[in-house]
Short mmCIF file of C-alpha atoms and ligand atoms in Angstrom, two decimals:
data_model
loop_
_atom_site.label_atom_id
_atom_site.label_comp_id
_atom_site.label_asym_id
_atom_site.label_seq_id
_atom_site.Cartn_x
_atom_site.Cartn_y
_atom_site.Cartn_z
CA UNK A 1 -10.83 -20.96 -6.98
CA UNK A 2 -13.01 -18.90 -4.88
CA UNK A 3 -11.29 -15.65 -3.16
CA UNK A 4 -12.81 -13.29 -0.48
CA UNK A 5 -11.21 -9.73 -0.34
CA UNK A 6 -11.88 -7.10 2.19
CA UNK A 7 -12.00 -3.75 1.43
CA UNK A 8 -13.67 -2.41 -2.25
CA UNK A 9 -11.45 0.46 -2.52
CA UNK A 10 -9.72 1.11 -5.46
CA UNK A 11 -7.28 -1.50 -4.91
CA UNK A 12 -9.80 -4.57 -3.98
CA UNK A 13 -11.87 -3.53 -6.58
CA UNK A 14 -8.96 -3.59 -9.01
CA UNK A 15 -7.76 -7.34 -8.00
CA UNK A 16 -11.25 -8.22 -7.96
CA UNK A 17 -10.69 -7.90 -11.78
CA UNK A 18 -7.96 -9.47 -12.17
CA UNK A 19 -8.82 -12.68 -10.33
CA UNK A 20 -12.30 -12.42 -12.37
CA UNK A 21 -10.05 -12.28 -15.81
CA UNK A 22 -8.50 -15.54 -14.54
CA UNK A 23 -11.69 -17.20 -14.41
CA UNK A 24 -11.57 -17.04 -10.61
CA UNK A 25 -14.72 -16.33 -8.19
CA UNK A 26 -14.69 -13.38 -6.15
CA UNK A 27 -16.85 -11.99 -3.51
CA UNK A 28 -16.00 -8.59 -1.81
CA UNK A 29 -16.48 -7.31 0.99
CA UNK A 30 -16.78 -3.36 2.58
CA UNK A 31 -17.93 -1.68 5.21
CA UNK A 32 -19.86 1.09 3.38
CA UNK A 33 -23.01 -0.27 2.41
CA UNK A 34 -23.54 2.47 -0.38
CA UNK A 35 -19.95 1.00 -2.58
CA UNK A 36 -21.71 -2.72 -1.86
CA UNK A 37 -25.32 -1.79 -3.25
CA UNK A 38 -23.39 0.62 -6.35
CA UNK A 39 -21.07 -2.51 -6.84
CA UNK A 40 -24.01 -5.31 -7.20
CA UNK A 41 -27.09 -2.99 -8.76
CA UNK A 42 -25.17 -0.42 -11.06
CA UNK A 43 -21.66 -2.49 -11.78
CA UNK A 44 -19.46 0.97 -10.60
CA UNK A 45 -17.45 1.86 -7.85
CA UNK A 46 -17.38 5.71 -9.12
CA UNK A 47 -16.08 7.11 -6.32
CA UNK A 48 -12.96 5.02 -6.45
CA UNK A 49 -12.43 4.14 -9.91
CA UNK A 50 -14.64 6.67 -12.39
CA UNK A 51 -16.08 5.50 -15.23
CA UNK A 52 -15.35 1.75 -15.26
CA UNK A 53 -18.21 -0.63 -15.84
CA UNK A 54 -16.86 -3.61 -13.59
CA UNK A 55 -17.92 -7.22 -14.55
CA UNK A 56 -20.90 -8.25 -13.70
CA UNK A 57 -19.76 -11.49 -12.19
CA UNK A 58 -18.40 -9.33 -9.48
CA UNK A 59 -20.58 -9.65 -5.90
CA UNK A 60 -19.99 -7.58 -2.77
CA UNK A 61 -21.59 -8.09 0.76
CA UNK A 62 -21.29 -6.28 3.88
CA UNK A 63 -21.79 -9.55 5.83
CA UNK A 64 -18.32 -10.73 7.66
CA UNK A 65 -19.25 -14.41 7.79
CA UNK A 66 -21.06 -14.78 3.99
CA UNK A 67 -17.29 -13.99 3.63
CA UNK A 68 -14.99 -16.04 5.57
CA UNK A 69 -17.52 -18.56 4.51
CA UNK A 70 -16.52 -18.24 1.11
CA UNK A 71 -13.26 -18.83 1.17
CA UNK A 72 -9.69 -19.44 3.09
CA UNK A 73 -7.71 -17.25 1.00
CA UNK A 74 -7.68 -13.94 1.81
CA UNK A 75 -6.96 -10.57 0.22
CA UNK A 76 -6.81 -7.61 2.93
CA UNK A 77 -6.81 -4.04 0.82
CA UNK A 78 -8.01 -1.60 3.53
CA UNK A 79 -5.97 1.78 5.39
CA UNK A 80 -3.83 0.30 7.48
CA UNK A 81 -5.10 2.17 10.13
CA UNK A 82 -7.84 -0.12 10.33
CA UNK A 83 -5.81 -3.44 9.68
CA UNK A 84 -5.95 -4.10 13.71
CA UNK A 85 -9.44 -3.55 13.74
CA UNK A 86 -10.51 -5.50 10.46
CA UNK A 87 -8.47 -8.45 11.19
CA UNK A 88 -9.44 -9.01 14.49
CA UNK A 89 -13.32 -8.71 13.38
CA UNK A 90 -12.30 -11.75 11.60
CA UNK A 91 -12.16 -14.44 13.92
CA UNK A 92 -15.60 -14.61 15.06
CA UNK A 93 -16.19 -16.42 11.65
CA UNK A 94 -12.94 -17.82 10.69
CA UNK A 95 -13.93 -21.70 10.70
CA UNK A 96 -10.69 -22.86 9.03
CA UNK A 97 -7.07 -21.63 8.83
CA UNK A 98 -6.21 -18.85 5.84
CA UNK A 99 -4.32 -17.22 3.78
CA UNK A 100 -4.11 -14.22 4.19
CA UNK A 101 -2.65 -11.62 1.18
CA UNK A 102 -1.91 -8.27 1.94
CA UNK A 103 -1.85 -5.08 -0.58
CA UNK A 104 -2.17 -2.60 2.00
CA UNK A 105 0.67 -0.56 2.18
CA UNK A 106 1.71 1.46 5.81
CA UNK A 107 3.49 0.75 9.49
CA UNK A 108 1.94 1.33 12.81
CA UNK A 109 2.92 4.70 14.37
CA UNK A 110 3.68 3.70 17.65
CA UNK A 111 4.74 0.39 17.03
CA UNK A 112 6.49 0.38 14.00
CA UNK A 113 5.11 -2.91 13.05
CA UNK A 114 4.25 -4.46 9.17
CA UNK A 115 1.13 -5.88 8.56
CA UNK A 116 2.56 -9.33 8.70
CA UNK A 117 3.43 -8.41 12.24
CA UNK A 118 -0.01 -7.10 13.07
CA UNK A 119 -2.13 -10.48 11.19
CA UNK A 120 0.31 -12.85 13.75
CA UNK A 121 -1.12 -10.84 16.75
CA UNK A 122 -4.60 -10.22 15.47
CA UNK A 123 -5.64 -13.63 13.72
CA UNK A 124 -6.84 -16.06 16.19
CA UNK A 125 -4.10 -18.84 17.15
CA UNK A 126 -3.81 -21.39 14.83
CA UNK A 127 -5.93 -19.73 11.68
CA UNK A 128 -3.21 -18.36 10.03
CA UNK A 129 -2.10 -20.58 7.71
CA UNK A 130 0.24 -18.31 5.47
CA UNK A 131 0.94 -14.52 4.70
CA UNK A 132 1.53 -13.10 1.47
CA UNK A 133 2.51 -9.90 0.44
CA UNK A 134 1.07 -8.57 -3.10
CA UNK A 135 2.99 -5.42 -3.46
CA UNK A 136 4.77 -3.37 -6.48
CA UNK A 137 4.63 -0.88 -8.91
CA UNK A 138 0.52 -0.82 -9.50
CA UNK A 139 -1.74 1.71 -9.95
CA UNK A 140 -5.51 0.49 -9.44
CA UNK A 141 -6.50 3.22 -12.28
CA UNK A 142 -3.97 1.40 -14.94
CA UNK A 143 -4.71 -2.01 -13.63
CA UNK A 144 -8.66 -1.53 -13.93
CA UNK A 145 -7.64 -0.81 -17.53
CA UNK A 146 -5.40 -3.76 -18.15
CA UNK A 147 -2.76 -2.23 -18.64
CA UNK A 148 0.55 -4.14 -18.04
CA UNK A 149 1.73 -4.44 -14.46
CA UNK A 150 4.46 -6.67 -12.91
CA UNK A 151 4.16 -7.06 -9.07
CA UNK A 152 5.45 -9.40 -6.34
CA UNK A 153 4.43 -12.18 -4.26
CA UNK A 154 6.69 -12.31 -1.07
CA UNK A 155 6.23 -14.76 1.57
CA UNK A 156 8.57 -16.10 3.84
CA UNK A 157 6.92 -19.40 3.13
CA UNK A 158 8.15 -19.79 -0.91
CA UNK A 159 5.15 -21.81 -1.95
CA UNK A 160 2.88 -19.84 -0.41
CA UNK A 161 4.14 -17.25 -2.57
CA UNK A 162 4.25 -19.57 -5.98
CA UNK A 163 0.30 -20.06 -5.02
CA UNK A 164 -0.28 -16.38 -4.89
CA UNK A 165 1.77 -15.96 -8.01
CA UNK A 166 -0.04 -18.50 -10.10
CA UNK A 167 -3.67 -17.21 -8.47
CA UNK A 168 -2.94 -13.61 -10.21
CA UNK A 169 -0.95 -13.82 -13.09
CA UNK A 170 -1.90 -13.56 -16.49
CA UNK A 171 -0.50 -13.68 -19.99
CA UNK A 172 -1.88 -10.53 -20.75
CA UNK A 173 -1.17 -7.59 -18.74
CA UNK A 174 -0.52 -8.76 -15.17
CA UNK A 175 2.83 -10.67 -14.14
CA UNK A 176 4.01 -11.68 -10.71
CA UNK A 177 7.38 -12.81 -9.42
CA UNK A 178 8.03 -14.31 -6.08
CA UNK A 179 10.34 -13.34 -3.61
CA UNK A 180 11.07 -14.73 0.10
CA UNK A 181 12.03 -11.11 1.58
CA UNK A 182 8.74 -10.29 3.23
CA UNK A 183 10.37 -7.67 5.07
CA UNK A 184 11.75 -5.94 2.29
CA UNK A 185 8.40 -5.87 -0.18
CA UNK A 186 6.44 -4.77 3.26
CA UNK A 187 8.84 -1.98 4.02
CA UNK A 188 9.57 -0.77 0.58
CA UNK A 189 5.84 -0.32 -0.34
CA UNK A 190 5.16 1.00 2.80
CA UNK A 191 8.35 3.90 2.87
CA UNK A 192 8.23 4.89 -0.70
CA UNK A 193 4.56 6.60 0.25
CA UNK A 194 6.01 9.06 2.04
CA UNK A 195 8.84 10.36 -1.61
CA UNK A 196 5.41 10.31 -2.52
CA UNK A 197 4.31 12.80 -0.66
CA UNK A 198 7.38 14.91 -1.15
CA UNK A 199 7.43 14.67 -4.62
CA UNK A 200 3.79 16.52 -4.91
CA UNK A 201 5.51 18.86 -2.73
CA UNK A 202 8.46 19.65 -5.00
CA UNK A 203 5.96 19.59 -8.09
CA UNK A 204 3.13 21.87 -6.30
CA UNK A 205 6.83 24.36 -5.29
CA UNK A 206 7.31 24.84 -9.81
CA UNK A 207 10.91 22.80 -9.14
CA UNK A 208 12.25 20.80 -12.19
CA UNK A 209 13.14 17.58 -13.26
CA UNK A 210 17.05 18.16 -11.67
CA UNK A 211 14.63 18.07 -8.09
CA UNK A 212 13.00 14.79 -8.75
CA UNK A 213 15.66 12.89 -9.96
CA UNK A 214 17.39 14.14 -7.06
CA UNK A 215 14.33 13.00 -4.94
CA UNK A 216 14.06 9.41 -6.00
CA UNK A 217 18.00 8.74 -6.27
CA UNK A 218 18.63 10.17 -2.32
CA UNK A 219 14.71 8.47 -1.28
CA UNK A 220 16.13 5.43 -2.13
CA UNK A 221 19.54 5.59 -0.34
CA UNK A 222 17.73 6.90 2.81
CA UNK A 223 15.39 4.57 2.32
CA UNK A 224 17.60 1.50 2.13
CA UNK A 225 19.35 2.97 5.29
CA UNK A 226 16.07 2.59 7.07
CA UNK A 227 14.34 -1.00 5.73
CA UNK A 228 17.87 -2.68 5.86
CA UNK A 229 18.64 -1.57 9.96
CA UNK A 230 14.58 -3.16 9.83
CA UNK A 231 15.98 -6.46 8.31
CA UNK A 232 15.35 -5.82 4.79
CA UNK A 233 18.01 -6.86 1.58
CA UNK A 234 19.41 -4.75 -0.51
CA UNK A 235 18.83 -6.61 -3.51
CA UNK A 236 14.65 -5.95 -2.69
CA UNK A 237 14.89 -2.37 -2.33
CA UNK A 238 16.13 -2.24 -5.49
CA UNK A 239 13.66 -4.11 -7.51
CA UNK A 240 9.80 -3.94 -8.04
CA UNK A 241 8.40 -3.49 -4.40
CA UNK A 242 11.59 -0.59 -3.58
CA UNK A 243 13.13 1.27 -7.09
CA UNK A 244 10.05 0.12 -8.81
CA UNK A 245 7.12 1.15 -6.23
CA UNK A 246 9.10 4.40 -5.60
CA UNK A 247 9.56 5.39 -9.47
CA UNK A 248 6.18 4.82 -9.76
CA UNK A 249 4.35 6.71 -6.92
CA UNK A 250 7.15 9.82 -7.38
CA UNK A 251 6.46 10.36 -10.86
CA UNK A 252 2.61 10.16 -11.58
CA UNK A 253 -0.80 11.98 -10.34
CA UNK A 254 -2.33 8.99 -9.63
CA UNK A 255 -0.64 8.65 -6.53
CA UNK A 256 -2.63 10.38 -3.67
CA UNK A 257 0.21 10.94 -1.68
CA UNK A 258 1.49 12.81 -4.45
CA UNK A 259 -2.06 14.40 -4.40
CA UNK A 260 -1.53 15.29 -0.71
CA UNK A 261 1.93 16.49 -1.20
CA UNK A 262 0.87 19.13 -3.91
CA UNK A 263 -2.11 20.37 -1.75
CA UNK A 264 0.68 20.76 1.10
CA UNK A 265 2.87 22.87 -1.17
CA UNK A 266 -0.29 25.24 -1.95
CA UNK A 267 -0.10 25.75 1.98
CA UNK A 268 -3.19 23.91 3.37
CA UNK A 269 -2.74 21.88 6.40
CA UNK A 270 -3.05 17.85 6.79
CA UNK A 271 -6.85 17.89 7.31
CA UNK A 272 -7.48 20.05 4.64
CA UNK A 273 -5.01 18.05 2.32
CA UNK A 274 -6.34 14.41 2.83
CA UNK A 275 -9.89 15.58 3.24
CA UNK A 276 -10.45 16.30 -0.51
CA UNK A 277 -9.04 13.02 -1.61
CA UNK A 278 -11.29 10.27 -1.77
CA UNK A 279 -8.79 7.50 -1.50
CA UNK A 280 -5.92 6.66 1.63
CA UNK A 281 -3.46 8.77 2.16
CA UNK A 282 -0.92 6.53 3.77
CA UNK A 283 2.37 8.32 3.14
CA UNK A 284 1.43 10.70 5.86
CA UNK A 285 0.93 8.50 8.70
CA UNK A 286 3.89 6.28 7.89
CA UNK A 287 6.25 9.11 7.34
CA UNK A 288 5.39 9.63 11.21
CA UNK A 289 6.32 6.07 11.94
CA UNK A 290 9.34 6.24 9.95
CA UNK A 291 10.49 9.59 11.46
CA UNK A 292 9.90 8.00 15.48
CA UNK A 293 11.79 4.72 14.29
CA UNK A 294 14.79 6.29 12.31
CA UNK A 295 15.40 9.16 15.45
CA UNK A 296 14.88 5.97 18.00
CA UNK A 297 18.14 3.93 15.99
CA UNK A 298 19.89 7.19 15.10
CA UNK A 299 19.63 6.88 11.26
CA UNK A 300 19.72 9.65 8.64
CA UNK A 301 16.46 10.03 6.81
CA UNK A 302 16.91 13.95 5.90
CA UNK A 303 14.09 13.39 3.55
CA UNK A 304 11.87 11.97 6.39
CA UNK A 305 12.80 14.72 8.51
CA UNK A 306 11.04 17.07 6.03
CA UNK A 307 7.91 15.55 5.19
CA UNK A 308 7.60 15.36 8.72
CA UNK A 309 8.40 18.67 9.60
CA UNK A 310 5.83 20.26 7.17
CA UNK A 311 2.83 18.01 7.92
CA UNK A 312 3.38 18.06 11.54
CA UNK A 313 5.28 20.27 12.24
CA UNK A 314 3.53 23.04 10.26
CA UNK A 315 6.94 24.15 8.64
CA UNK A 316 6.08 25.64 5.10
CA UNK A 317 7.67 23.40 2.25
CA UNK A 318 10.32 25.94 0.88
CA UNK A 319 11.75 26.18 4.75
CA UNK A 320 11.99 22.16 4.60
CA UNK A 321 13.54 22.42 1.41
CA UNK A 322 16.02 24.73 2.39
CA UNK A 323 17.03 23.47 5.78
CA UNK A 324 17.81 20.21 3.53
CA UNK A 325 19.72 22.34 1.14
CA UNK A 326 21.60 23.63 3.93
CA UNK A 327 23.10 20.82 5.67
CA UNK A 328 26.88 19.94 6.17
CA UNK A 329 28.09 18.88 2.85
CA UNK A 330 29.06 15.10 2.66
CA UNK A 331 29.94 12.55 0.58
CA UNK A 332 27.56 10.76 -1.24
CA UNK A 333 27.06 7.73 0.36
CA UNK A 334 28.68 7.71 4.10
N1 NAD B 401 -5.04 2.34 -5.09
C1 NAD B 401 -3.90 1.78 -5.51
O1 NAD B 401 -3.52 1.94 -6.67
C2 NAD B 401 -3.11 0.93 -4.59
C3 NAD B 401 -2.10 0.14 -5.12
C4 NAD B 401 -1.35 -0.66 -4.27
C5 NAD B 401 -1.62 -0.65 -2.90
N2 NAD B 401 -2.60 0.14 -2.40
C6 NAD B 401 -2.83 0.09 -0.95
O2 NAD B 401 -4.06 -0.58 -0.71
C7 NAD B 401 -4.70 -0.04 0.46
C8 NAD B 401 -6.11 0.38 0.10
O3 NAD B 401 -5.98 1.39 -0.90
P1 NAD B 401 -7.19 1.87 -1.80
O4 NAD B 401 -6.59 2.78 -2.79
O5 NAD B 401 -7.99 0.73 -2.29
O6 NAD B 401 -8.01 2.71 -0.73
P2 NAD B 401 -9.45 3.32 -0.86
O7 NAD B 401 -9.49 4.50 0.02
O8 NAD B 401 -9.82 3.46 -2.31
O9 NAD B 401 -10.41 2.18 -0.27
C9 NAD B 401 -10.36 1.69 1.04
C10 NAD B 401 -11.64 0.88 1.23
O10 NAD B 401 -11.57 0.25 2.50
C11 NAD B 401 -12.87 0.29 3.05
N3 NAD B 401 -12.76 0.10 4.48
C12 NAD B 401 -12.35 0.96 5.43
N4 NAD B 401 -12.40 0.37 6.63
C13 NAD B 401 -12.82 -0.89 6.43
C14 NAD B 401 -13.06 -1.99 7.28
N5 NAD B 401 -12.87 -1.90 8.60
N6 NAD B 401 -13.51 -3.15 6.73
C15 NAD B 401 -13.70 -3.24 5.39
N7 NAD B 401 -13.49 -2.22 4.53
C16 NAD B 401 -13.06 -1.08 5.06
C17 NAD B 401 -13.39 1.66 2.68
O11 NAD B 401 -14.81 1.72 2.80
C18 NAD B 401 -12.91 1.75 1.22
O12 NAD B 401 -13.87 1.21 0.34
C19 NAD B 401 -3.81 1.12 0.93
O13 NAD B 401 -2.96 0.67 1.95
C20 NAD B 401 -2.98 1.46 -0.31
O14 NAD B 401 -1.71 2.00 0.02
C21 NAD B 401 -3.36 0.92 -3.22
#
């Protein structure tokens, strides 16, 4: 089958693999000119991914319509940040309906809204055939490596999903379930960025394994409290695109927003945090998202409340850590 993907981050560029492994054809497409001449001439995408040849059967373009062209189904791997912007850039060349697949992982600030939310307003009436989210415990560094990987396919649409499932997965190293909880995958992969970020934090602070198992047990009850009140199941948050995306991003330097979270704990600000990371940081804009949506419904995201509060709110990381130490004592889980 032929699939277009936009965005040759780390990510695209990683699937791009995979769907090449599976004896699909791919053709990628960026908005930086420079990863689109390094991707076709020299077979690299250094910046993103050092030191991996790519195959040479992989072709990128900067031209929006070469793409749509190409094909109806769609993989979307960009900030979400710019997930209005890209999508709606689309539908000057969209000549038939897609399907759209999603990897990017983040909410809207102000909004609060998922990426399948933001495709159903930005996609032209009618050309939105399906939505799929691709989303679990994956880093592009291990995947452009083949090492083994088990992710999800979530659509509310369940053969939609089966399609997706069958497009990516291989006997090798990457296997994909289904699962009809879009919700749930979205807002798991999206939330767990932001344990991410205080993870790095507690790591870059000298604390000890007690702190991140602490971390990742009370992440995930706060964030269950959060993605269920936002119409997620339980059952998700606790497999692959919750317990398993959260695990994954907590406990390994690949993650940027563990990255960001360590250069927070040294004491530089935001700006000075993201800007020497050549990837997305999303954990930082979605913890703000989170933090406006949990205070609006009156939830308890203590953990939230401290990311937050250091990026900003300027607080130093051992003051966060200690106004979270010092709360009312409670029981564990009322
Ligand atoms: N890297 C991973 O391991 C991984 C795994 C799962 C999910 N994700 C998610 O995938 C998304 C992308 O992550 P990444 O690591 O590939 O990021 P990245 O920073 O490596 O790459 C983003 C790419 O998007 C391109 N881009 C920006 N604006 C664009 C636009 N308007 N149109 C087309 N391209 C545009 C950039 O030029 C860049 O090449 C993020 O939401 C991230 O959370 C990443």
């Amino acid at each position: 089958m032929n699939i277009s993907i936009i965005g040759a981050g780390s990510w695209g560029t990683a699937l791009a693999q995979v769907l090449l492994d599976n004896q699909h054809n791919v053709l990628i497409y960026d908005i930086d000119q420079q990863v689109v001449n390094e991707i076709n001439t020299l077979h690299t995408n250094n910046t993103k991914l050092p030191n991996i040849l790519l195959p040479e059967s992989l072709v990128a373009t900067t031209n929006l319509k070469e793409l749509c062209d190409f094909s109806d189904i769609m993989l979307v791997s960009v900030p979400t940040k710019v997930m209005r912007v890209t999508l709606k850039s689309l539908n000057e060349y969209l000549s038939k309906p897609i399907i759209l697949i999603n990897t990017s992982k983040g909410i809207e600030p102000d909004t609060f809204k998922l990426v399948s939310e933001i495709a159903k307003e930005e996609i032209k009436d009618g050309y939105l055939k399906g939505f799929v989210a691709l989303t679990g415990p994956s880093h592009a560094e291990e995947v452009i490596l083949r090492l083994p990987t088990l992710i999800t396919s979530a659509s509310e649409n369940i053969e939609h999903a089966k399609f997706i499932q069958s497009l990516f997965s291989n006997q090798s190293y990457f296997r994909v379930y289904t699962l009809t909880d879009l919700r749930g995958a979205e807002l798991g992969g999206a939330l767990k960025n932001i344990y991410a970020v205080a993870a790095g934090m507690i790591e870059g602070l000298g604390y000890g394994d007690n702190a991140k198992a602490a971390l990742i047990s009370r992440a995930l009850v706060e964030m269950k409290r959060l993605a269920i009140a936002k119409g997620a199941s339980d059952e998700t948050l606790n497999g692959l695109t919750g317990l398993g995306d959260l695990v994954v991003t907590t406990t390994s330097h690949h993650s940027r927003n563990f990255q960001a979270g360590l250069k927070l704990a040294a004491g530089k600000d935001l700006e000075e945090a993201i800007s020497s990371i050549p990837m997305v940081v999303e954990g930082a804009r979605t913890a703000l998202s989170a933090y406006i949506e949990a205070h609006r419904l009156d939830i308890r995201v203590p953990l939230i409340d401290a990311v937050y509060s250091v990026i900003y709110e300027k607080t130093p990381v051992e003051k966060a850590v200690e106004a979270m130490m010092g709360r009312t004592l409670k029981d564990e889980f009322n």
